[in-house]
Coordinates of C-alpha atoms in Angstrom, one line a residue:
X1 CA -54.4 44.2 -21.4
X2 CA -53.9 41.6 -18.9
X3 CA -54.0 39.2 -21.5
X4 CA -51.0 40.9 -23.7
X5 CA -49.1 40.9 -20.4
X6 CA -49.6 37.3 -20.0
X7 CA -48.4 36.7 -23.6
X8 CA -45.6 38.9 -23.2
X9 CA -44.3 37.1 -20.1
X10 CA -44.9 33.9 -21.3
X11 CA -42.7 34.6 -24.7
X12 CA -40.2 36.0 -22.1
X13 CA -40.5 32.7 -20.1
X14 CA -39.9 30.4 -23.1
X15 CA -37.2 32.3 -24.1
X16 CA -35.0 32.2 -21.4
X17 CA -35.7 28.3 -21.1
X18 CA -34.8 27.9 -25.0
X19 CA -31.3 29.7 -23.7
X20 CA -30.7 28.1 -20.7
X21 CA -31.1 24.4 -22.6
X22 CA -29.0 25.2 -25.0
X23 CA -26.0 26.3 -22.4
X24 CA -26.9 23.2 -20.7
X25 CA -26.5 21.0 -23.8
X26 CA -22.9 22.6 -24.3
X27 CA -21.0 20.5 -22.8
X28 CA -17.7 22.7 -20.6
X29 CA -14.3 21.4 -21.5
X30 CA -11.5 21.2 -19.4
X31 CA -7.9 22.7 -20.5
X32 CA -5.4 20.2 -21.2
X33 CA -2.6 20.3 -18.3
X34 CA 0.4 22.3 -19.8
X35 CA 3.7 21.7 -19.4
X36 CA 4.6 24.5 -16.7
X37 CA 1.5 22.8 -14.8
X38 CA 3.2 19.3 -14.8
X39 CA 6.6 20.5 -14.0
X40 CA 5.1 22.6 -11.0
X41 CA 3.5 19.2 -9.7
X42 CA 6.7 17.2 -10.4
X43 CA 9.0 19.7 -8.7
X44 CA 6.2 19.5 -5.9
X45 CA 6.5 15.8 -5.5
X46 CA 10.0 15.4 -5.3
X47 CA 10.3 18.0 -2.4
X48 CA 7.2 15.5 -0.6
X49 CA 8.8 12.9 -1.2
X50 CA 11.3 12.7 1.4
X51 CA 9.2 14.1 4.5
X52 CA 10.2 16.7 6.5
X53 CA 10.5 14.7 10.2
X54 CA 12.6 11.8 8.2
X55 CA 15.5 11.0 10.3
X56 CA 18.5 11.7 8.2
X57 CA 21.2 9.2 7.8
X58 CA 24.3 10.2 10.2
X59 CA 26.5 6.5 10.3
X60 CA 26.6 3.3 8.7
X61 CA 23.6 1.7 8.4
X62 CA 23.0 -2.0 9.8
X63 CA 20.2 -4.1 8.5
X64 CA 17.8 -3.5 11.6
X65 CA 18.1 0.2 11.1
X66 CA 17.5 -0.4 7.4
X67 CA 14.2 -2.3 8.9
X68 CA 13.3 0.3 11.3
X69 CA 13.6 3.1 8.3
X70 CA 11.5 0.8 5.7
X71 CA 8.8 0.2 8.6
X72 CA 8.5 4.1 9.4
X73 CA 9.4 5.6 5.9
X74 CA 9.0 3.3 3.0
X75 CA 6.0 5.1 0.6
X76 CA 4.3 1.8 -0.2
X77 CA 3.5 0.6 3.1
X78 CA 2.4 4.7 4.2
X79 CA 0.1 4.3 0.9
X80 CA -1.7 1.2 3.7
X81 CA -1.3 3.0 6.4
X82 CA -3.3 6.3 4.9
X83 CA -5.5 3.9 3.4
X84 CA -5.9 2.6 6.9
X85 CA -6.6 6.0 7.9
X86 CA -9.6 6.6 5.4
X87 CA -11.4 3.7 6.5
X88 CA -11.2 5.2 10.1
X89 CA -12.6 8.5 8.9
X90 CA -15.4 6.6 6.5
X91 CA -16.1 4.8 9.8
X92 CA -16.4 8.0 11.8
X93 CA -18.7 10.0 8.8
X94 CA -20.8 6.5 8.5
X95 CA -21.5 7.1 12.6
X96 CA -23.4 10.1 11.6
X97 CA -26.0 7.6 9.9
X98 CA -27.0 6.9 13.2
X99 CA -28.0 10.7 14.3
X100 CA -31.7 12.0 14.1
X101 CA -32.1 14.8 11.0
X102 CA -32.4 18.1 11.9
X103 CA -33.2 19.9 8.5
X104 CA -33.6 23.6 8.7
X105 CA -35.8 25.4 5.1
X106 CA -36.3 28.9 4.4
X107 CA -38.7 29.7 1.8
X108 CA -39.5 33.1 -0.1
X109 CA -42.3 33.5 -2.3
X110 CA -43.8 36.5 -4.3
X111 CA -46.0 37.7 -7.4
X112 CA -46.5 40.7 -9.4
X113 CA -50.2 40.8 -8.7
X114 CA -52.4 39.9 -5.0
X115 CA -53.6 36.4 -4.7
X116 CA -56.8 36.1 -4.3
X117 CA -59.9 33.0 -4.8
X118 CA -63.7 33.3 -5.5
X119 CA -66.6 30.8 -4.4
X120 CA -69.2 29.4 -6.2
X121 CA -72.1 27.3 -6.0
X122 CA -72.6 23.8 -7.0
X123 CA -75.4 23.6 -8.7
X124 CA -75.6 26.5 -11.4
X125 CA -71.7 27.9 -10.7
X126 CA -73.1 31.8 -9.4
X127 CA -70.7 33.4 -7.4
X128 CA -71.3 33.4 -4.0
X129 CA -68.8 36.0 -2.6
X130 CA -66.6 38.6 -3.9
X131 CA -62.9 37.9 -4.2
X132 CA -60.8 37.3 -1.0
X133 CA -57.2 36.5 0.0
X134 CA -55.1 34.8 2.9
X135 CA -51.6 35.4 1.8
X136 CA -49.7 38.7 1.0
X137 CA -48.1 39.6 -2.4
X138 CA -44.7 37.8 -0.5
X139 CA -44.1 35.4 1.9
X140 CA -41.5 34.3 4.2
X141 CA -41.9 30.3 5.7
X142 CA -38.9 28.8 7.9
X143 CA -38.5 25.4 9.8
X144 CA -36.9 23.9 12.2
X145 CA -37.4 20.0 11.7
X146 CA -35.9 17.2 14.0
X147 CA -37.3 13.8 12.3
X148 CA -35.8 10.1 13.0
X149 CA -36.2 7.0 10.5
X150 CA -36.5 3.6 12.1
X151 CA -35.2 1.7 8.7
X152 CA -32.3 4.4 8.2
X153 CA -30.6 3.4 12.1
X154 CA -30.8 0.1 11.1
X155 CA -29.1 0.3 8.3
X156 CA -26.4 3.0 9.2
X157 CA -25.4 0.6 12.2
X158 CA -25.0 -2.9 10.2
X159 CA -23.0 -0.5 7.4
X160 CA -21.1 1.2 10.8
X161 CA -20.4 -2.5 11.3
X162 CA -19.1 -3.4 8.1
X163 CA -16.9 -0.5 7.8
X164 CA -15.2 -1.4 10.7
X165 CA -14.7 -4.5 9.1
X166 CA -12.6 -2.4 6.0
X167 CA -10.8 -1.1 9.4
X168 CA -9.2 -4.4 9.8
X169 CA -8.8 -5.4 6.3
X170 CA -7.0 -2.3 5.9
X171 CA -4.5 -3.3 9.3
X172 CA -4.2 -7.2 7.3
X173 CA -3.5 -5.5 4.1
X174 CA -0.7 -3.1 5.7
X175 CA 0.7 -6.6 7.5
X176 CA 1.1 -8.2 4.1
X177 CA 3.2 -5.0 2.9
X178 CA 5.0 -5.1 5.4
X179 CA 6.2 -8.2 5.3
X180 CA 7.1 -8.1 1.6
X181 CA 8.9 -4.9 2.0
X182 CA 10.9 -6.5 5.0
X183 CA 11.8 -9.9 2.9
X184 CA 13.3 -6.9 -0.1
X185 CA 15.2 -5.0 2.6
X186 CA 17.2 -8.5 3.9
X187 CA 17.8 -9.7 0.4
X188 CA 18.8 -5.6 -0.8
X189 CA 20.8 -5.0 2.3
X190 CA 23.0 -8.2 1.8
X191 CA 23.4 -7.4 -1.7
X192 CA 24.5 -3.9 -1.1
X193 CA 26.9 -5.3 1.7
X194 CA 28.6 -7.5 -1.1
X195 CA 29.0 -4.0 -3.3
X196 CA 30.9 -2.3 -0.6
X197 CA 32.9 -4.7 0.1
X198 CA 33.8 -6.4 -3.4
X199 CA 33.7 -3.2 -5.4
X200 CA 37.2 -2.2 -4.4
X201 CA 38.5 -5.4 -6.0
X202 CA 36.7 -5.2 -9.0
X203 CA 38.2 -2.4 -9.5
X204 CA 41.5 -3.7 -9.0
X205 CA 40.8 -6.3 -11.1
X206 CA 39.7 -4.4 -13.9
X207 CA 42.8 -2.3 -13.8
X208 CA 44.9 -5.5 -13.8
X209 CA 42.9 -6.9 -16.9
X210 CA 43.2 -3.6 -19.2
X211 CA 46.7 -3.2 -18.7
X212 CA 47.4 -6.7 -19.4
X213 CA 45.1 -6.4 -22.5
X214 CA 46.7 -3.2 -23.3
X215 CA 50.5 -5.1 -22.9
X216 CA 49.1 -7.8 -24.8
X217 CA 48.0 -5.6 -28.0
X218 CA 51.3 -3.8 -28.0
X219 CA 53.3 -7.1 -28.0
X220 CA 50.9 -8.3 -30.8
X221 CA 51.8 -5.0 -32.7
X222 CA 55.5 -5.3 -31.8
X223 CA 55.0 -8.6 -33.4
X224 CA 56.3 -10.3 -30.5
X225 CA 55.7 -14.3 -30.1
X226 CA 52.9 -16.0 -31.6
X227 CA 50.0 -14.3 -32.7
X228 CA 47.6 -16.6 -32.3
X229 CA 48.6 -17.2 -28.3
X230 CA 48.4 -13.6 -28.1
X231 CA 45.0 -13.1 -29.7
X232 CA 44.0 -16.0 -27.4
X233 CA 45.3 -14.4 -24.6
X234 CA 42.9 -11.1 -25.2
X235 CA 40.1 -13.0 -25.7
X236 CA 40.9 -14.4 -22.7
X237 CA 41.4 -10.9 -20.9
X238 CA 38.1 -9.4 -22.8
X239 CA 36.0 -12.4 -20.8
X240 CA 37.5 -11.3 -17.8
X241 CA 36.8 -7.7 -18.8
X242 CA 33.0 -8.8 -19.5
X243 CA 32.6 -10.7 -16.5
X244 CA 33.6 -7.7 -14.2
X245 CA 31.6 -5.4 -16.3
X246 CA 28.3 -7.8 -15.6
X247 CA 29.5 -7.6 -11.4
X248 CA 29.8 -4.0 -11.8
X249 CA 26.0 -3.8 -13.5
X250 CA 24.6 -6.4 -10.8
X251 CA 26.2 -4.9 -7.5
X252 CA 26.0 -1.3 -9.0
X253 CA 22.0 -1.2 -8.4
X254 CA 22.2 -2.6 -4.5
X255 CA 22.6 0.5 -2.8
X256 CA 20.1 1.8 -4.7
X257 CA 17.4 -0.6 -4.1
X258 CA 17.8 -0.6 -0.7
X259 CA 17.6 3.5 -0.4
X260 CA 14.6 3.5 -2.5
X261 CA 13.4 0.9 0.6
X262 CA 14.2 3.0 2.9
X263 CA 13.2 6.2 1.1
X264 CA 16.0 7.6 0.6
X265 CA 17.0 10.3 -2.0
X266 CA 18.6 8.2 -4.8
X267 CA 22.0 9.5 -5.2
X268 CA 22.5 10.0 -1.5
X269 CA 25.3 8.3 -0.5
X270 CA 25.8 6.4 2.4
X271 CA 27.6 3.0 3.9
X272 CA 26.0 -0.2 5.2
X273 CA 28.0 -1.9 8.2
X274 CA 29.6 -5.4 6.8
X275 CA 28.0 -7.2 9.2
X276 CA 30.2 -11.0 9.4
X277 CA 28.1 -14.0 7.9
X278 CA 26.9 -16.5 10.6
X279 CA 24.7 -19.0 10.9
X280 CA 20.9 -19.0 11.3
X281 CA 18.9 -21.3 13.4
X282 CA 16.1 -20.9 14.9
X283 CA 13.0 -23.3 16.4
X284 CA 10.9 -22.3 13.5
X285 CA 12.9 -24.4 11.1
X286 CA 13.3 -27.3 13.1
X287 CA 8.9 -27.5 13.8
X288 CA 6.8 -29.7 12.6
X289 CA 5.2 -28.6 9.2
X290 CA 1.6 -29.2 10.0
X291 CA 1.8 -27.1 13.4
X292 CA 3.4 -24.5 11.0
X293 CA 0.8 -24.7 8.5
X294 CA -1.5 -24.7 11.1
X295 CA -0.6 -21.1 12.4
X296 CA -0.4 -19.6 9.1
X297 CA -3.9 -20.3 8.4
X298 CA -5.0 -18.6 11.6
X299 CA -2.7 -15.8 11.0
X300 CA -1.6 -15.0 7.5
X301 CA -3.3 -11.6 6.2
X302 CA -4.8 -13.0 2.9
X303 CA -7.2 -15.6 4.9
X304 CA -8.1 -13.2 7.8
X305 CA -9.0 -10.5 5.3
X306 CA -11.2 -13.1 3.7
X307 CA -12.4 -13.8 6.9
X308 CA -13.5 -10.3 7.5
X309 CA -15.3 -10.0 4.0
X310 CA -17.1 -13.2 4.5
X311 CA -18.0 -11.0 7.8
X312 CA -19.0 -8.3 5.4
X313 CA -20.8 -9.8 3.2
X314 CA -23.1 -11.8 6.0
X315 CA -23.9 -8.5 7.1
X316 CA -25.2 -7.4 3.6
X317 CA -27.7 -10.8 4.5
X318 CA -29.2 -8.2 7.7
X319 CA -29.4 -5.0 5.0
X320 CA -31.0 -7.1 2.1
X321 CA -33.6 -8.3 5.3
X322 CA -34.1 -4.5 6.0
X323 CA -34.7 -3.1 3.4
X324 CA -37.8 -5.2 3.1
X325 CA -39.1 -3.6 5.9
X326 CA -41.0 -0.8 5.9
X327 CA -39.8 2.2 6.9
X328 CA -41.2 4.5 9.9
X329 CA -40.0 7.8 11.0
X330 CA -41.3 10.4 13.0
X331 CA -40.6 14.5 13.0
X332 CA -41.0 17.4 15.1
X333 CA -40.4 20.9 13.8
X334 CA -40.6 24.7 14.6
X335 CA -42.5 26.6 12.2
X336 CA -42.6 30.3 11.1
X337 CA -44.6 32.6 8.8
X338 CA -44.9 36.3 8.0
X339 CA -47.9 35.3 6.4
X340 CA -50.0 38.0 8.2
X341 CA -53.6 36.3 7.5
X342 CA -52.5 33.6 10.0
X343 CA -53.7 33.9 13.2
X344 CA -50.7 31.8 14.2
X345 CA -47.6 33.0 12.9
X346 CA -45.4 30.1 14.7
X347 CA -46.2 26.8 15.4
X348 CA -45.0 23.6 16.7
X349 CA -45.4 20.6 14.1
X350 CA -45.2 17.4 14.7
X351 CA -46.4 13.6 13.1
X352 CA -45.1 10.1 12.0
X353 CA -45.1 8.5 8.8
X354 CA -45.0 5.2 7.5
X355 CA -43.8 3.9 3.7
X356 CA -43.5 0.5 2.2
X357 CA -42.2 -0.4 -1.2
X358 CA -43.8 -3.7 -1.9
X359 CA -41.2 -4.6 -4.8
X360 CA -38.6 -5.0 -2.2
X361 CA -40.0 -8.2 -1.2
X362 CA -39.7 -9.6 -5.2
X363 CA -36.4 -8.9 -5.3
X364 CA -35.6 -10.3 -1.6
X365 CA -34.8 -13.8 -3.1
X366 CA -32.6 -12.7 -5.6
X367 CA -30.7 -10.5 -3.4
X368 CA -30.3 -13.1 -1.5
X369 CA -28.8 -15.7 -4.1
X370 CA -26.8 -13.2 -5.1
X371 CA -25.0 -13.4 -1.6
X372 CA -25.4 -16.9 -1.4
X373 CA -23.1 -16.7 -4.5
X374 CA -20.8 -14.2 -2.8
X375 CA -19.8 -16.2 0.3
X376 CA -19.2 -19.0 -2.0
X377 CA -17.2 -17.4 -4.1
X378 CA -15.3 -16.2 -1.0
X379 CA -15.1 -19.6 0.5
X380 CA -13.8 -21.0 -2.9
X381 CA -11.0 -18.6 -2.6
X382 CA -9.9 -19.4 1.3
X383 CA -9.7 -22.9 0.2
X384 CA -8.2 -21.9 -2.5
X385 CA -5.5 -19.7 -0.5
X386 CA -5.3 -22.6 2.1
X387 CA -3.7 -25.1 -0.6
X388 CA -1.3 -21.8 -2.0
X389 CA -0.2 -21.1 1.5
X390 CA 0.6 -25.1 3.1
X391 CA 2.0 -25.0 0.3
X392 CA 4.5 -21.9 0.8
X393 CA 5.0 -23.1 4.1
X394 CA 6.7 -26.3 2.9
X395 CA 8.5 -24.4 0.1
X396 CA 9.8 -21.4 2.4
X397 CA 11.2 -24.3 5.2
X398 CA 12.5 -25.8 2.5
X399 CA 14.6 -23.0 0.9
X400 CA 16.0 -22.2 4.6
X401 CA 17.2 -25.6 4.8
X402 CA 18.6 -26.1 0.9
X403 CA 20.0 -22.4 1.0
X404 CA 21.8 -22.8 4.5
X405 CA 23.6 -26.1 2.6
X406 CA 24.0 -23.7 -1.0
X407 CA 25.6 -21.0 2.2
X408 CA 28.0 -23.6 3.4
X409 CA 29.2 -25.1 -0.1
X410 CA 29.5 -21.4 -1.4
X411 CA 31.6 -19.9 2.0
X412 CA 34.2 -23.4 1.4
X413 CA 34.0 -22.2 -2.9
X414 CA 34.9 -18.6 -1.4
X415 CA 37.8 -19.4 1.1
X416 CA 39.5 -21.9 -1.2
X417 CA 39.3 -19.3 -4.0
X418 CA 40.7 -16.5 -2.2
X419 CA 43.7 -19.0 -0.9
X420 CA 44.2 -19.4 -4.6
X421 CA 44.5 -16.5 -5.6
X422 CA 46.6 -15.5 -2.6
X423 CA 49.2 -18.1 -3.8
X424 CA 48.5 -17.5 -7.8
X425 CA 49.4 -13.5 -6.8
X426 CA 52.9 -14.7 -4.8
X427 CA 54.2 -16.9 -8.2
X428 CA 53.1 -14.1 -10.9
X429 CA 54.8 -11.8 -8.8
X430 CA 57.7 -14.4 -8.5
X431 CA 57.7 -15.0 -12.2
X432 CA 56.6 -18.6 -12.4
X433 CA 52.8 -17.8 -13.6
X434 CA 52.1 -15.3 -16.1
X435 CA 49.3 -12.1 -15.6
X436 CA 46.8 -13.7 -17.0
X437 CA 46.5 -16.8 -14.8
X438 CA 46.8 -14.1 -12.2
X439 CA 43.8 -11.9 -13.3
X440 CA 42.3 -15.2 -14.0
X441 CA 42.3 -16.6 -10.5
X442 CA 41.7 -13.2 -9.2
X443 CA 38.2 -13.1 -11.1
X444 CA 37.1 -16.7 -9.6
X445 CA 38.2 -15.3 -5.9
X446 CA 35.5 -12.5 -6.7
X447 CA 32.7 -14.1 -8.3
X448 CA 33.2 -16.6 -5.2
X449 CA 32.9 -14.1 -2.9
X450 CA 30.2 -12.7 -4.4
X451 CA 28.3 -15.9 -5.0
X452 CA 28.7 -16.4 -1.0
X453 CA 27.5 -12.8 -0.5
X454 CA 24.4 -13.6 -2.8
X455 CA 23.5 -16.9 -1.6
X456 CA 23.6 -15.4 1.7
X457 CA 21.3 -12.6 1.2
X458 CA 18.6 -15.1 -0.5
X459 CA 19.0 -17.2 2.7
X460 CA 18.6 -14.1 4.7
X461 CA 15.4 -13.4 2.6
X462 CA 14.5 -17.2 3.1
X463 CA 14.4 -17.0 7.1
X464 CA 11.9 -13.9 6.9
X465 CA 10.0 -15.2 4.5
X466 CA 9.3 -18.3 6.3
X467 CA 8.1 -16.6 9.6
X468 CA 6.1 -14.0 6.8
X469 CA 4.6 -17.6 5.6
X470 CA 3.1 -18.3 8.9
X471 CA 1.8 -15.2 9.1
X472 CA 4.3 -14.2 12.1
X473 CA 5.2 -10.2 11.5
X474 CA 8.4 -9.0 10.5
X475 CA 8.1 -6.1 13.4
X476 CA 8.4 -6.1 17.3
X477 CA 4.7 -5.9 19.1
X478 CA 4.0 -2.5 19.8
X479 CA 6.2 -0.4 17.4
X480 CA 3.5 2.2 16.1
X481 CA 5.9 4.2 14.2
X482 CA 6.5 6.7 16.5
X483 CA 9.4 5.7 17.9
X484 CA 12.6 7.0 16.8
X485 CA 15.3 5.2 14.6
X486 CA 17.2 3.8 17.0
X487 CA 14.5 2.8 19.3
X488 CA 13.1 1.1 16.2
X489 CA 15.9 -0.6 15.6
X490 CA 16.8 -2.0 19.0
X491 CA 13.2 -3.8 19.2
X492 CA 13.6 -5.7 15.9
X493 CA 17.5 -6.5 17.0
X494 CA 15.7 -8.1 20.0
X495 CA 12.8 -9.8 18.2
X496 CA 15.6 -10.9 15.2
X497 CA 17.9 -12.0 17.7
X498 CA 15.1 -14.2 19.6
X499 CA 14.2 -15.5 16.4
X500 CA 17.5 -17.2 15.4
X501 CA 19.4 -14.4 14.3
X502 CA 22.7 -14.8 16.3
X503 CA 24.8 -11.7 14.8
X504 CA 21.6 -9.1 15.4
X505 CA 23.7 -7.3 18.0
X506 CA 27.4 -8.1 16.4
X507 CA 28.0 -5.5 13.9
X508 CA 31.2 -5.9 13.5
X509 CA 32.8 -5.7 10.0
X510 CA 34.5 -8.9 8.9

């Protein structure tokens, strides 16, 4: 009978293993997102995107509140600072390493029949005693154990070390954002001052150009004068036409850019203040180029995060060391049982133990090449870095100095254009120059004025990108983020206007 049982149960026993491999061999398959999914997500993104405590727009914007609203709202550089943010909280979960264990277990046991063991002796294998037991049919064991590894707190606190390490990489990393999003909002912000203010003459111009194409074509049908001057003339007027159409696509985008910048909603409209051109000097451009090279090298964000991982990876040196070791950890726990054979049914446990694996040591040396290779790998690339940033340093003083002169000649190109045209608009209007020379002269006083407005904005970018070169940031010390707009605003007008910028507090339009 008891042997039947025991066949019976073991047949049950294979059986559900046979069933529960197979479910675990069938693999589960996700559902492929549908389209109601993605349009939920999508709708769910665009309402995040602007955030709630985002200072709306109520004036004109100058190009230090454009700074301010790119330092405390632009999505690229909030992707560093939450990645800043994670490292802080890895840091904070790593410091838990550090703590003793305290493990708690429950255990409940049972059969379907009473354990029980029988003696016997040695020599022949009689029996010696009836059956007997020490445990019941079921059985309840907890603990309560506090234990504490030697190995394990020296290696959560070089890893607490080198995660704080990823801290700062995470700060240089958010620095080096920055400073590119900063050098986009000069060169957008200039480009977008040149759309409001030239887009009113192209306009006029375009109106002037189609209905002296349009005057042309019906003196061509009226077969007045000869045809050949006329179809000149309109190919004439259709370059014009082209040329205002390629200003239109160019200055079109500028607002744009610079909202997406500042995170703004694209299609919000808004006005930038026309601040007047003027002049930018500043010590920077005027020092020596080894002192500037100099302080980029102890302060750009590409060699002090390399810095920092050379810092990492010495510190893998101490782990690969520990892990040699071998490791030692002592416990001390609370135990219970409802084990009713025990003649102590709680009891306080307590020991050490010791473990060693001996393969560790083997691999020591190749661990260590390994990081031998690392840091020169690492060192390869701050030399590396150190040629590619002397080397921006020269460029980025450079451009200042070339784009101030390209400033100059292009402000002399734009105010002697716009005198001709003045006088070209006086004689057509006189009758002593004909539309086209008109629309013609108009078109050069625009793309002059636009050429100024562009050249200016690359020498705007210029000047922040050569204190970005050295590694000097963008943003006055002690602006966290918190503050508001305006307050935001008013630092980097200081900072700008210490820097070289002369017009930071003149925002007068010109």
């Amino acid at each position: 009978m008891q042997i039947t049982l025991m066949m019976k149960t073991g047949r049950a026993l294979l059986a559900g293993t046979a069933l529960l491999s197979l479910a675990a061999c069938t693999v589960p398959r996700t559902d492929a997102l549908t389209d109601a999914e993605m349009a939920e997500l999508a709708q769910d993104r665009l309402d995040r995107m602007i955030g709630e405590d985002e200072e709306p727009v109520t004036g004109p914007i100058d190009i230090y509140e454009a700074m301010a609203r790119a330092i405390k709202y632009n999505l690229d550089q909030l992707v560093e600072v939450r990645e800043e943010i994670l490292r802080n909280e890895e840091l904070n979960v790593e410091s838990y390493d550090l703590l003793p264990d305290l493990v708690a277990n429950a255990n409940y046991s049972g059969r379907n029949n009473l354990p029980g063991s029988q003696s016997t002796d040695v020599p022949n294998g009689a029996t010696i005693s009836p059956p007997s037991r020490s445990s019941d049919k079921t059985e309840l064991n907890a603990e309560l154990t506090l234990s504490w590894d030697v190995l394990d707190f020296g290696l959560g606190w070089v890893r607490a070390k080198q995660s704080s390490d990823e801290i700062y990489i995470a700060e240089e990393q958010r620095r080096a954002t920055i400073n590119r999003v900063i050098e986009d909002v000069r060169t957008a912000y200039w480009r977008a001052v040149a759309s409001q203010r030239l887009m009113g003459r192209i306009d006029r111009l375009e109106r002037s150009a189609v209905a002296a194409l349009n005057s042309s074509e019906r003196q061509a049908a009226e077969r007045t004068g000869n045809p050949l001057d006329a179809l000149n003339y309109q190919r004439e007027l259709l370059g014009v036409l082209r040329s205002v159409q390629e200003l239109r696509r160019d200055l079109g985008v500028a607002k744009n850019q610079l909202a997406a910048l500042m995170n703004l909603r694209q299609g919000q409209e808004y006005d930038v203040i026309v601040r007047p051109h003027a002049d930018l000097s500043a010590p920077i451009v005027d020092a020596d180029p080894d002192e500037l090279v100099f302080m980029a090298l102890q302060n750009r964000p590409e060699l002090r995060e390399i810095t920092y991982r050379l810092r990492i990876n010495e510190r893998e040196k101490d782990v690969a060391l520990l892990e040699v070791l071998p490791s030692i950890s002592g416990f001390l726990g609370i135990n219970y049982s409802d084990n009713k054979f025990l003649y102590n049914s709680n009891w306080l446990g307590y020991g050490a133990r010791a473990s060693w694996n001996l393969l560790n040591v083997f691999r020591l040396p190749a661990r260590q090449d390994a990081l031998e290779a690392g840091d020169e790998l690492l060192d390869a690339r701050a030399l590396a870095l150190t040629q590619a940033v002397a080397t921006q340093v020269f460029v980025a003083k450079a451009r200042v100095l070339s784009l101030s002169e390209e400033a100059n000649l292009a402000r002399r190109y734009h105010n002697l254009s716009d005198r001709i045209s003045t006088q070209t608009r006086v004689q057509v209007r006189e009758g002593q120059l004909g539309q086209l020379q008109g629309v013609r002269e108009e078109l050069n006083a625009v793309l002059g004025s636009l050429r100024y407005d562009v050249t200016y904005a690359d020498l705007q970018s210029a000047f922040a990108n050569l204190y970005s070169s050295v590694g000097l940031d963008p943003y006055a010390p002690g602006l966290n983020g918190d503050e508001s707009i305006d307050e935001m605003a008013q630092a980097l007008r200081e900072l700008w206007f210490d820097r070289g910028d002369s017009m930071a507090f003149n925002v007068a339009s010109n």
